[in-house]
Coordinates of C-alpha atoms in Angstrom, one line a residue:
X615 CA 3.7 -16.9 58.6
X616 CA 1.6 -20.0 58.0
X617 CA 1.2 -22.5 61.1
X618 CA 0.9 -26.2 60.1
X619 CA -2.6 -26.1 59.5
X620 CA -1.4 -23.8 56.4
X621 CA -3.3 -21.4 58.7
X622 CA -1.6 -17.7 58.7
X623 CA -0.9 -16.5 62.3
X624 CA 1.0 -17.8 65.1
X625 CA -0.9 -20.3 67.8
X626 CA -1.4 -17.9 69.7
X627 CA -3.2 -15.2 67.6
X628 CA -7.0 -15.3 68.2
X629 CA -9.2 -17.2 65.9
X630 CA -11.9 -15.0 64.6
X631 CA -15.0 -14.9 62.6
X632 CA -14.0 -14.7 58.1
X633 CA -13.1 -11.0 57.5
X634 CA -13.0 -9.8 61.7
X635 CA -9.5 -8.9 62.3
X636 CA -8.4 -8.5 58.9
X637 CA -7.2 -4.8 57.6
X638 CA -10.4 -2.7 57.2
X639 CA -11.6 -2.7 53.5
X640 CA -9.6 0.3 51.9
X641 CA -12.5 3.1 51.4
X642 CA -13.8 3.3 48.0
X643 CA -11.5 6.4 46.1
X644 CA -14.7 8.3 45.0
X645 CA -12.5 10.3 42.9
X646 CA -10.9 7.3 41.2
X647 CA -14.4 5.4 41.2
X648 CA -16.0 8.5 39.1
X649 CA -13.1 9.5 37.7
X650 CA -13.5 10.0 33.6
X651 CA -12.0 7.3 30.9
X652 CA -9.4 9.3 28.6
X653 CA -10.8 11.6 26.3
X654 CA -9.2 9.4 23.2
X655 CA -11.6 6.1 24.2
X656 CA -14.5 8.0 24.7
X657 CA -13.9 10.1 21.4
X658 CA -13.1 6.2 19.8
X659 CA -16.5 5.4 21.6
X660 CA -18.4 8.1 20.3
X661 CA -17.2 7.9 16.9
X662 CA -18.1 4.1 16.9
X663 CA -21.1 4.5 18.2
X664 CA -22.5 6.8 15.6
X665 CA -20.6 4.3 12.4
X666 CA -22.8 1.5 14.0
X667 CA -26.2 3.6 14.8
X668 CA -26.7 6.4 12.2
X669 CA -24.1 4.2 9.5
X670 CA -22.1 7.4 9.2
X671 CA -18.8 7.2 7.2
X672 CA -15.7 6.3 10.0
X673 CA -13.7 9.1 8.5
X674 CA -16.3 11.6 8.2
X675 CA -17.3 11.1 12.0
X676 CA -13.7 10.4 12.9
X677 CA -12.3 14.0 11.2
X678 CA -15.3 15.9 13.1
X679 CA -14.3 14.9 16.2
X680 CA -10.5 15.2 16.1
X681 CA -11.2 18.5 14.4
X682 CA -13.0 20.0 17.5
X683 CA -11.2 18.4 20.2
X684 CA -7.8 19.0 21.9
X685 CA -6.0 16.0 21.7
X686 CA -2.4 15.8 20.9
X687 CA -0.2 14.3 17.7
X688 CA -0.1 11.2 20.0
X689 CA -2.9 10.8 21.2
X690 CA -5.3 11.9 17.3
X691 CA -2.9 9.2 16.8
X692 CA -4.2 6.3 19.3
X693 CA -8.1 7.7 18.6
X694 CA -7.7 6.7 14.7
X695 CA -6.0 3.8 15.3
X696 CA -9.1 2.3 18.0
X697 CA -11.2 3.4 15.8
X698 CA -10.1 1.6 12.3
X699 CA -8.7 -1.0 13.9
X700 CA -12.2 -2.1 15.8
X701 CA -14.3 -2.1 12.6
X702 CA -11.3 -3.7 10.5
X703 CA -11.5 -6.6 13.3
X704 CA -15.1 -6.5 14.6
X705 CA -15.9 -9.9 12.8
X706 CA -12.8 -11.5 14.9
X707 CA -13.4 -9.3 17.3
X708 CA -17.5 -10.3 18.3
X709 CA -16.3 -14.2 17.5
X710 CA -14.0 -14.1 20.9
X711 CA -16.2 -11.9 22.7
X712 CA -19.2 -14.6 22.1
X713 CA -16.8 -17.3 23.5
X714 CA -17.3 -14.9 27.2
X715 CA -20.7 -14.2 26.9
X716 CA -23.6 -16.2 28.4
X717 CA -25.9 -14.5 25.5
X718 CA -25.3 -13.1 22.0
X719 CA -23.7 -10.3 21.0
X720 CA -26.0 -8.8 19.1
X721 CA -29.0 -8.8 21.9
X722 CA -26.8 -6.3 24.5
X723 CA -27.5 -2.7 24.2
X724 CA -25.5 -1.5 20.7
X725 CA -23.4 1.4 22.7
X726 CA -22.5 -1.8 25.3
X727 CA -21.2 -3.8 22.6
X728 CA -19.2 -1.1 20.8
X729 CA -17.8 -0.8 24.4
X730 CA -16.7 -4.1 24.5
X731 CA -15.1 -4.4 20.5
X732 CA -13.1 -1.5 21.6
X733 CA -11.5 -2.9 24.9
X734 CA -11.5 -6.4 23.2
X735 CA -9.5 -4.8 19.8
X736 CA -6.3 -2.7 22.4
X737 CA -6.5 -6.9 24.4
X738 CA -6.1 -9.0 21.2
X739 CA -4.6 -6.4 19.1
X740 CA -2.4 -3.5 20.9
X741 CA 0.9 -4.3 22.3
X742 CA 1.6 -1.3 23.8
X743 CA -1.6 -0.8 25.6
X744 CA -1.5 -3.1 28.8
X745 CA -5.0 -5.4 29.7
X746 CA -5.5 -4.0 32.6
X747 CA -5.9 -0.4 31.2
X748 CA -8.0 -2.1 28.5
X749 CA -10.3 -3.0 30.7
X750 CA -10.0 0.1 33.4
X751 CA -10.7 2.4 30.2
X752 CA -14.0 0.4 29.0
X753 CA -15.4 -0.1 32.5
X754 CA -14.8 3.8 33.1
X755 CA -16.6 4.1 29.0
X756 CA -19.7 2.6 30.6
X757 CA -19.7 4.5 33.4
X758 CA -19.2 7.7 31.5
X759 CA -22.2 6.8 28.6
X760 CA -24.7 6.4 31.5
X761 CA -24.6 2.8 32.2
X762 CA -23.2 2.4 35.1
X763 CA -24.9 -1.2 35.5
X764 CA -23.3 -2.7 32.4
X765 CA -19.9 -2.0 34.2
X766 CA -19.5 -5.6 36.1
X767 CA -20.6 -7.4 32.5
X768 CA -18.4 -5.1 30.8
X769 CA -15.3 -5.5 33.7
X770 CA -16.1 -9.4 33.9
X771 CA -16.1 -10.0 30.1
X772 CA -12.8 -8.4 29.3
X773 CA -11.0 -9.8 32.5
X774 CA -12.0 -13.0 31.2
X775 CA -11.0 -12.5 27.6
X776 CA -7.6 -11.3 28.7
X777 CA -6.7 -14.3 30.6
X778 CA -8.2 -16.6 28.0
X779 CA -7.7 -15.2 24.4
X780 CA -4.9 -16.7 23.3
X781 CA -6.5 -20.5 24.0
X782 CA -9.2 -19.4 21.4
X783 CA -8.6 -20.6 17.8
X784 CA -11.3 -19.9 15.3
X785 CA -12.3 -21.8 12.3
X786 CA -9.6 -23.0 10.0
X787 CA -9.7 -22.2 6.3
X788 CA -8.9 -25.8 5.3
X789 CA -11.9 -26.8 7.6
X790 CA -14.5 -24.3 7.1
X791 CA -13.5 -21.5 4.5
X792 CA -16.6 -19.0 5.1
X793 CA -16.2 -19.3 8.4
X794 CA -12.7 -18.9 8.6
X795 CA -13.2 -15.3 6.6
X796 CA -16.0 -14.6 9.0
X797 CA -14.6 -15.6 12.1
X798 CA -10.9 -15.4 11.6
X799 CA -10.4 -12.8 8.9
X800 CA -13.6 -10.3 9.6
X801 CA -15.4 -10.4 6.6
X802 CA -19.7 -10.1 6.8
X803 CA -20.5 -13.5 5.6
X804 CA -21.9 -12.5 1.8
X805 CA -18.9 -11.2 1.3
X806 CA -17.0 -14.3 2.4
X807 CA -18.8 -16.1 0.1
X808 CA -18.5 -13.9 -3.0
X809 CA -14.8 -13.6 -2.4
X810 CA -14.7 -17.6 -2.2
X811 CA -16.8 -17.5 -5.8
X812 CA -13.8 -15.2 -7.3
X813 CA -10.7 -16.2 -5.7
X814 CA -11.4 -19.7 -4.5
X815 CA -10.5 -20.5 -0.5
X816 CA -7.0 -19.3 -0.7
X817 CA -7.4 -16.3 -2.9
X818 CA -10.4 -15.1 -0.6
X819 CA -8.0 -15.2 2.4
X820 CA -5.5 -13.4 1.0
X821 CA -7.7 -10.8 -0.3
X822 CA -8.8 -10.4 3.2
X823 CA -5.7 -10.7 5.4
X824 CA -4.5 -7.8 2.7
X825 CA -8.0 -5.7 3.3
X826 CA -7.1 -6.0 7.4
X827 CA -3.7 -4.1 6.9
X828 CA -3.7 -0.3 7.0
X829 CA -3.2 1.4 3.9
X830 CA 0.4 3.0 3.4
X831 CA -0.4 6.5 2.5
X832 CA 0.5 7.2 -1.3
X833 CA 0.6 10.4 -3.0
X834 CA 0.5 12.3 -6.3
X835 CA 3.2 14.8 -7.2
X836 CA 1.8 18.0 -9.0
X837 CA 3.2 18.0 -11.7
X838 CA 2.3 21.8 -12.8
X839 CA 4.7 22.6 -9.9
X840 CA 7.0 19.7 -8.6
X841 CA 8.2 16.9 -10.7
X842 CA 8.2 13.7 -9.0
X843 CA 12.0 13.2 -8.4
X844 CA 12.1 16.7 -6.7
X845 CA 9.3 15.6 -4.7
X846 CA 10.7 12.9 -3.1
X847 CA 13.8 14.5 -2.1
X848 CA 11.9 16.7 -0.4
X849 CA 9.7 13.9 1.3
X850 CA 12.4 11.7 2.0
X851 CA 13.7 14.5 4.4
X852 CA 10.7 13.7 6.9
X853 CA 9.8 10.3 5.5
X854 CA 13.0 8.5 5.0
X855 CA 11.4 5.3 3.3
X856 CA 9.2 7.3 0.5
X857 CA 9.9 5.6 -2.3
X858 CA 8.8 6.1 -6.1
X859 CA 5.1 4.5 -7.1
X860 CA 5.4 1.2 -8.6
X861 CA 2.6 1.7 -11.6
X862 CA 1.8 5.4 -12.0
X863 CA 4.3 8.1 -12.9
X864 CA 3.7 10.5 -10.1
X865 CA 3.4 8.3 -7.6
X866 CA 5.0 8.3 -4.6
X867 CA 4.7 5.7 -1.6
X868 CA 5.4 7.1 1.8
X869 CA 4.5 4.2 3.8
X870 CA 2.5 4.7 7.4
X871 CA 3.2 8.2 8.6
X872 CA 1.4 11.0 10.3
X873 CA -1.2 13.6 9.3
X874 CA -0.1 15.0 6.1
X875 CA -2.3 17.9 6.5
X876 CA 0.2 19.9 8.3
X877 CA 3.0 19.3 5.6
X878 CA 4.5 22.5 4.4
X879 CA 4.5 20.6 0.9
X880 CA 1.3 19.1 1.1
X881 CA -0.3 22.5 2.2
X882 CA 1.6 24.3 -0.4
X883 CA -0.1 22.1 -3.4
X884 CA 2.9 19.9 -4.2
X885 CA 1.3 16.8 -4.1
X886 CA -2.5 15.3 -3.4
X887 CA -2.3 11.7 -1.6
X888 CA -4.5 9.4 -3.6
X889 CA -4.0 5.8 -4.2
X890 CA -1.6 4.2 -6.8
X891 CA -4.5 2.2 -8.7
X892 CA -6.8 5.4 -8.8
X893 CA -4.0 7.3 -10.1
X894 CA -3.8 4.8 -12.8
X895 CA -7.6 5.8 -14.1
X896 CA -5.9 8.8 -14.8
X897 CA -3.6 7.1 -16.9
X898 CA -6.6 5.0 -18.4
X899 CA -8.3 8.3 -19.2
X900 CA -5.0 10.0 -20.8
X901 CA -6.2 13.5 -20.9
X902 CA -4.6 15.8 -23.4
X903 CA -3.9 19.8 -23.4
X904 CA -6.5 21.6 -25.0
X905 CA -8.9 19.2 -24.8
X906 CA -12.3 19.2 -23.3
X907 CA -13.6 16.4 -20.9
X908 CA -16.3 15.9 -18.3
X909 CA -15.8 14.0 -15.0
X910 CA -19.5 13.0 -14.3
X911 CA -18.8 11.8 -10.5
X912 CA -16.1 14.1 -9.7
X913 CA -15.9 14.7 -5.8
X914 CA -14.0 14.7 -3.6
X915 CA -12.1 15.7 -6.8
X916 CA -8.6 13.5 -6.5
X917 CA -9.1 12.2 -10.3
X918 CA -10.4 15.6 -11.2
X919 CA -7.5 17.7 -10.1
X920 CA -5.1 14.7 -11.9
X921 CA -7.0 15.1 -15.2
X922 CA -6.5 19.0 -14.3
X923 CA -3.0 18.7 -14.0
X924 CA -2.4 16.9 -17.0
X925 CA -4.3 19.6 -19.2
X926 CA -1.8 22.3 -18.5
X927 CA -4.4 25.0 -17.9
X928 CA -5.2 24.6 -21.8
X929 CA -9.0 23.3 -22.8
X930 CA -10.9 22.5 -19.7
X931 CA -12.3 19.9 -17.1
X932 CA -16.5 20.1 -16.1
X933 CA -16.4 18.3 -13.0
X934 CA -20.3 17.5 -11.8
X935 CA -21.8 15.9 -8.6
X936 CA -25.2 15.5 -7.1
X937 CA -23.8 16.8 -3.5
X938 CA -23.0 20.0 -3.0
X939 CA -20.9 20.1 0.5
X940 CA -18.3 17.5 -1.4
X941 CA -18.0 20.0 -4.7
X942 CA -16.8 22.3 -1.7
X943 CA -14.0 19.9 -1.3
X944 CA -13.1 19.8 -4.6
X945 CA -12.7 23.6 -5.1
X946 CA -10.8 23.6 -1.9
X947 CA -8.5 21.4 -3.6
X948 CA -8.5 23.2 -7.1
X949 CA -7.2 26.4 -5.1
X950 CA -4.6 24.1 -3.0
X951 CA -3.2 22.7 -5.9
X952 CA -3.3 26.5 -8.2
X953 CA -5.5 24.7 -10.7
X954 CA -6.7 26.4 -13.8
X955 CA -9.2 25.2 -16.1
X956 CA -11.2 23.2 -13.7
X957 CA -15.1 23.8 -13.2
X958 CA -17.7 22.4 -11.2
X959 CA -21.5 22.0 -11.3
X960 CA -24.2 20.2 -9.1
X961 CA -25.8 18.0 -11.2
X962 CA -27.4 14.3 -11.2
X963 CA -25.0 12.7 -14.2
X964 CA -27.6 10.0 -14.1
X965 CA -30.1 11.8 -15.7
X966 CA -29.8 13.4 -19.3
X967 CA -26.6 15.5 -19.8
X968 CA -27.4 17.2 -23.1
X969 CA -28.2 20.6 -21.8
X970 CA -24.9 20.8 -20.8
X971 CA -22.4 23.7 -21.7
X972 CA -18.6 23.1 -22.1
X973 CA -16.2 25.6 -20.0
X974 CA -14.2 27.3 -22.4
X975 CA -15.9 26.5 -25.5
X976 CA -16.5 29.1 -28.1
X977 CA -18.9 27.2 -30.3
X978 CA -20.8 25.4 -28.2
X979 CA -23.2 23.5 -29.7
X980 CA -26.8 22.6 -28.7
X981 CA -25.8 19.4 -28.1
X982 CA -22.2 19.2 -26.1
X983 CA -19.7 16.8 -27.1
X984 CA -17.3 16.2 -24.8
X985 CA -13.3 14.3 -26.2
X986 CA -12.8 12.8 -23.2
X987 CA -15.1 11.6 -20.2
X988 CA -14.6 9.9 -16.8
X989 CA -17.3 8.0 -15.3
X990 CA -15.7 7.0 -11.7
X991 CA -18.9 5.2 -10.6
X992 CA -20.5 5.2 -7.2
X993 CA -20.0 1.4 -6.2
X994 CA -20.0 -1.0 -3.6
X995 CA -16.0 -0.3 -2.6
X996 CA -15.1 -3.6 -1.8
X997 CA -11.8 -2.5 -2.8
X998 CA -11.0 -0.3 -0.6
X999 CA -11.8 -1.7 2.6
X1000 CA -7.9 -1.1 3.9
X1001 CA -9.2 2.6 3.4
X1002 CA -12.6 2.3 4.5
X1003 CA -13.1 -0.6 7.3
X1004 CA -17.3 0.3 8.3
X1005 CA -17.6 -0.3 4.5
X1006 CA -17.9 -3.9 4.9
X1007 CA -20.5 -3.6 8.4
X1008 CA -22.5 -0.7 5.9
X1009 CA -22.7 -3.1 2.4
X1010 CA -25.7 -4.8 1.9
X1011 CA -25.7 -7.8 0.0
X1012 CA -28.3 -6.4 -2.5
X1013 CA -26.5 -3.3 -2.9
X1014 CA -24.2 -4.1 -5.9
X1015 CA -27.3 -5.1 -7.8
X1016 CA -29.4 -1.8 -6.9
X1017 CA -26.0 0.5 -7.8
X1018 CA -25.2 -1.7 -10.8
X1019 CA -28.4 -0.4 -12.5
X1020 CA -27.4 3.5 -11.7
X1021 CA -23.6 2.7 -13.1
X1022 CA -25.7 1.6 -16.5
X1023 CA -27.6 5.0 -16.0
X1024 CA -24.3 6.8 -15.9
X1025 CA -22.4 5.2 -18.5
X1026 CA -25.8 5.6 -20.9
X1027 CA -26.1 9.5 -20.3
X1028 CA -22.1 10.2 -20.6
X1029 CA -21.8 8.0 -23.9
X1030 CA -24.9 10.7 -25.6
X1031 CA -22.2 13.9 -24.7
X1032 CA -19.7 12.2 -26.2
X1033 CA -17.8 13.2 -29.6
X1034 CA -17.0 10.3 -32.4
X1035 CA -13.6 9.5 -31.8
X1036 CA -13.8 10.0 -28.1
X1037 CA -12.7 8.2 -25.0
X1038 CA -15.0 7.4 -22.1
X1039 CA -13.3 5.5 -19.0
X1040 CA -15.6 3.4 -16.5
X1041 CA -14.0 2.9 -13.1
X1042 CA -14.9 1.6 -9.8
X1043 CA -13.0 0.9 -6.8
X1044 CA -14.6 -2.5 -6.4
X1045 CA -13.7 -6.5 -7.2
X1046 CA -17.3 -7.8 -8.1
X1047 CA -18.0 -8.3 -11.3
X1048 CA -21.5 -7.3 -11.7
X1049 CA -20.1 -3.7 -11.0
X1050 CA -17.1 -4.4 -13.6
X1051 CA -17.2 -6.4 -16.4
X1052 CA -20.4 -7.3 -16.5
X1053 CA -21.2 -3.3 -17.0
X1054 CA -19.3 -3.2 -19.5
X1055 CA -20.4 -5.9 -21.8
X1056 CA -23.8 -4.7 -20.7
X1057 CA -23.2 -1.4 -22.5
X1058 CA -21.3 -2.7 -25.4
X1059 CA -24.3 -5.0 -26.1
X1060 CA -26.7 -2.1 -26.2
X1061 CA -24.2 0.7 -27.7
X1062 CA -22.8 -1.1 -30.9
X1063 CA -21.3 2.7 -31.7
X1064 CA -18.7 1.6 -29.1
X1065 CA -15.8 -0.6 -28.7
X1066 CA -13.5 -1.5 -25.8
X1067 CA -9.5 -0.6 -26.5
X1068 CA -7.6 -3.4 -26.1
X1069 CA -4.2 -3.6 -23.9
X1070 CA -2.7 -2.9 -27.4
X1071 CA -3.7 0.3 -27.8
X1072 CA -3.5 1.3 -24.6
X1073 CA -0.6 3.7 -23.0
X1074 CA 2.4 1.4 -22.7
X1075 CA 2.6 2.1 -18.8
X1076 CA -0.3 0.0 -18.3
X1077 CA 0.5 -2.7 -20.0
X1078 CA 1.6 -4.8 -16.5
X1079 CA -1.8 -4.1 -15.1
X1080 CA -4.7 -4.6 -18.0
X1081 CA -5.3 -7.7 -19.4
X1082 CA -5.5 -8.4 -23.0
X1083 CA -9.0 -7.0 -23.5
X1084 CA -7.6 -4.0 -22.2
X1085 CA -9.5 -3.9 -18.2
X1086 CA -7.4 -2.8 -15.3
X1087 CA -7.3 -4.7 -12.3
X1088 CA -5.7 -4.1 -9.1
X1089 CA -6.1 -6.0 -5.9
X1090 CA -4.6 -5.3 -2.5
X1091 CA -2.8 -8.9 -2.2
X1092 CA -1.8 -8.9 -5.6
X1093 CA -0.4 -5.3 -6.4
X1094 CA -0.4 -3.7 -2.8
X1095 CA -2.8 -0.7 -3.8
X1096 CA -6.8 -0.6 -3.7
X1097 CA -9.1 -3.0 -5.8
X1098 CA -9.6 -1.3 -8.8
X1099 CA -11.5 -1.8 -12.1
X1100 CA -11.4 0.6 -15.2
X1101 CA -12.1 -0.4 -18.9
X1102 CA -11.5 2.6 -21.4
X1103 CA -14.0 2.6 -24.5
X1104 CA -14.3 4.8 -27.7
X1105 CA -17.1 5.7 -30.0
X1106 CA -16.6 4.8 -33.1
X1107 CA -19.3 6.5 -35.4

């Protein structure tokens, strides 16, 4: 007990020297001092570390290594989630973490700041993952990458930013709208300020509180072997809350569940998950039986196999891309899905497409016309960053510009392989104009032999999502799907 003096021990326990007669220092656990961090953070570590040094795609890194290690349900569970969840926040997340550090962020070894985004995402974000593990699990990351150093910055850092987070308020939007999006809402700052130039301040922050939510998984119902009512009695029995899509007529919403890979359905063809507004290209597109049509950027194949689908294994769909490992995918899919009709080719669709031969055509002609084609452009994907989090840490700001001038190439060398009469769709699965509209018009004004259909002559399921010139839009805080932009022209002589 304490004597007067506030002192512990009685008055007649012997004074002695700070630290002689206290308990001897517990010996250091060598087993618990080396001892590994879980297999999931360092497989969130690794995979993080490779988005931020080679810029490899999250879910191309991610899916390699889940795929060759043993983790559990659970725990592929906890591993996806670090990993999305620290490049959907990093912005937020390095703003707090430069409120602890005596230096910037960006001048500590790359793999030590990765480190730190992780334990600072499971402290600001996780609820179920307490701070002290947070921290335990990124000193025992250092340790394990070889930098055993670091581990005092790294352990003093995130101690710190548990006890003091929640006193740290970033920039408010009223105040300071760019940096609220950077700061507050994770968004690179070119993109803050092109989202403030098409939405204005509280459009831009809606746009981005919607792109920092996880996608609900949404699927397409095969509808060579399921219709979609029959579907969704038979997803409802696992996923309770499926419900019907909103826009497109096979659509199904199944909201967050697990890995769909090992669904009986999903592995017996029924259904392909794909987003609600790319289904909708489909519907732009409106491929016909017997028809012949040419998807110029096909894989990973998700509109091709739709168009498929809809064709009824009568006429045919030429499905070309420039990389060979994703056409793999696509006839992957093709055999999933018992698809007939559906051929592939490695080819550049930006250069001259006139040597090309139609699957399926008797009289083909030296030049190939084609009734329907799809360009699905390669874009900046500012619409899907729910889906695709490193996309906004991997955009430049002078990449739309550079990509705008091969979606021109695209849309020039489709239009010449196109019959009179025919329909040619231009999508992308971004916001920015310069990869949208202003394509289009760009085209129109050197193709007169073209028109844009208006929303009046387009199918009537889309008339709640084109507007009267007849362009889809979708946004993730206005219609809950991906951004989306699709304008379907014809050639007219």
């Amino acid at each position: 007990m304490a004597d007067s003096t506030g002192k512990v021990g009685g008055p007649n326990q012997r004074r002695t020297r700070k630290g002689r007669g206290r308990p001897a220092p517990k010996p250091v656990d060598e087993a618990e001092k080396n001892s590994a961090p879980t297999l999931t953070r360092l497989l969130a570590t690794r995979v993080l570390e490779r988005v931020e040094r080679s810029q490899a795609y999250a879910d191309i890194a991610l899916h390699h290594a889940l795929s060759r290690s043993p983790l559990s349900g659970v725990d592929r569970a906890l591993t996806t989630e670090l990993v999305y969840g620290t490049l959907r926040w990093r912005g937020r997340l390095d703003y707090f973490l430069s409120q602890m550090l005596n230096q910037e962020l960006a001048t500590l070894d790359p793999l030590l700041a990765t480190i730190l985004r992780l334990g600072a995402y499971q402290l600001l974000f996780s609820d179920r993952i307490p701070a002290s593990a947070a921290v335990d699990q990124a000193v025992r990351c250092t340790r394990a990458v070889g930098n055993t150093r670091a581990t005092g910055l790294v352990n003093a850092v995130l101690r710190r930013l548990s006890r003091e987070w929640q006193t740290i308020v970033p920039p408010r939007l009223e105040e300071d709208p760019i940096a609220h999006l950077v700061h507050a809402l994770s968004m690179p700052e070119w993109m803050a300020k092109r989202l403030l130039d098409i939405y204005g301040a509280e459009g831009a922050a809606a746009f981005a509180r919607a792109c920092n939510q996880p996608p609900q998984i949404t699927v397409r119902a095969n509808r060579t072997r399921i219709d979609r009512d029959t579907l969704l009695k038979t997803l409802q029995e696992t996923a309770p809350k499926a419900r019907a899509g909103q826009y497109a007529p096979d659509a199904i919403q199944l909201g967050h569940i697990g890995d769909l890979g090992r669904d009986p359905a999903f592995r017996q063809g029924l259904y392909s998950v794909q987003d609600e507004a790319s289904q909708l290209v489909i519907e732009m597109l409106d491929p016909q039986p017997g028809e012949f049509i040419l998807d110029t950027c096909a894989a990973p194949g998700s509109k091709t196999t739709g168009i498929g689908e809809r064709m009824e294994g009568r006429g045919s769909v030429l499905g070309l891309d420039r990389n060979a490992q994703r056409l793999k995918l696509l006839e992957q899919t093709i055999r999933r899905l018992e698809l007939s009709g559906i051929h592939t080719l490695k080819r550049d669709a930006t250069l001259p497409l006139t040597d090309l031969k139609i699957p399926g055509r008797e009289d083909n002609q030296d030049l190939p016309r084609f009734d329907r084609i799809l360009v699905d452009a390669p874009c900046s994907g500012l619409g899907s960053l729910r889906r695709n989090p490193d996309a906004r840490w991997r955009v430049r700001e002078a990449d739309p510009g550079r990509l705008a001038e091969v979606q021109q190439a695209l849309l020039i060398r489709a239009a010449a392989v196109l019959r009179r009469g025919g329909t040619l769709v231009y999508s992308t699965c971004t916001i920015l104009p310069e990869e949208n509209e202003d394509q289009v018009s760009r085209f129109l004004e050197q193709n007169p032999n073209f028109r844009q259909l208006p929303a009046s002559e387009l199918p009537v399921g889309l008339a709640s999502v084109v507007d009267e010139k007849g362009s889809l839009r979708l946004t993730p805080h206005e219609h809950g799907t991906d951004g989306f932009f699709a304008a379907r022209l014809e050639r007219i002589e």
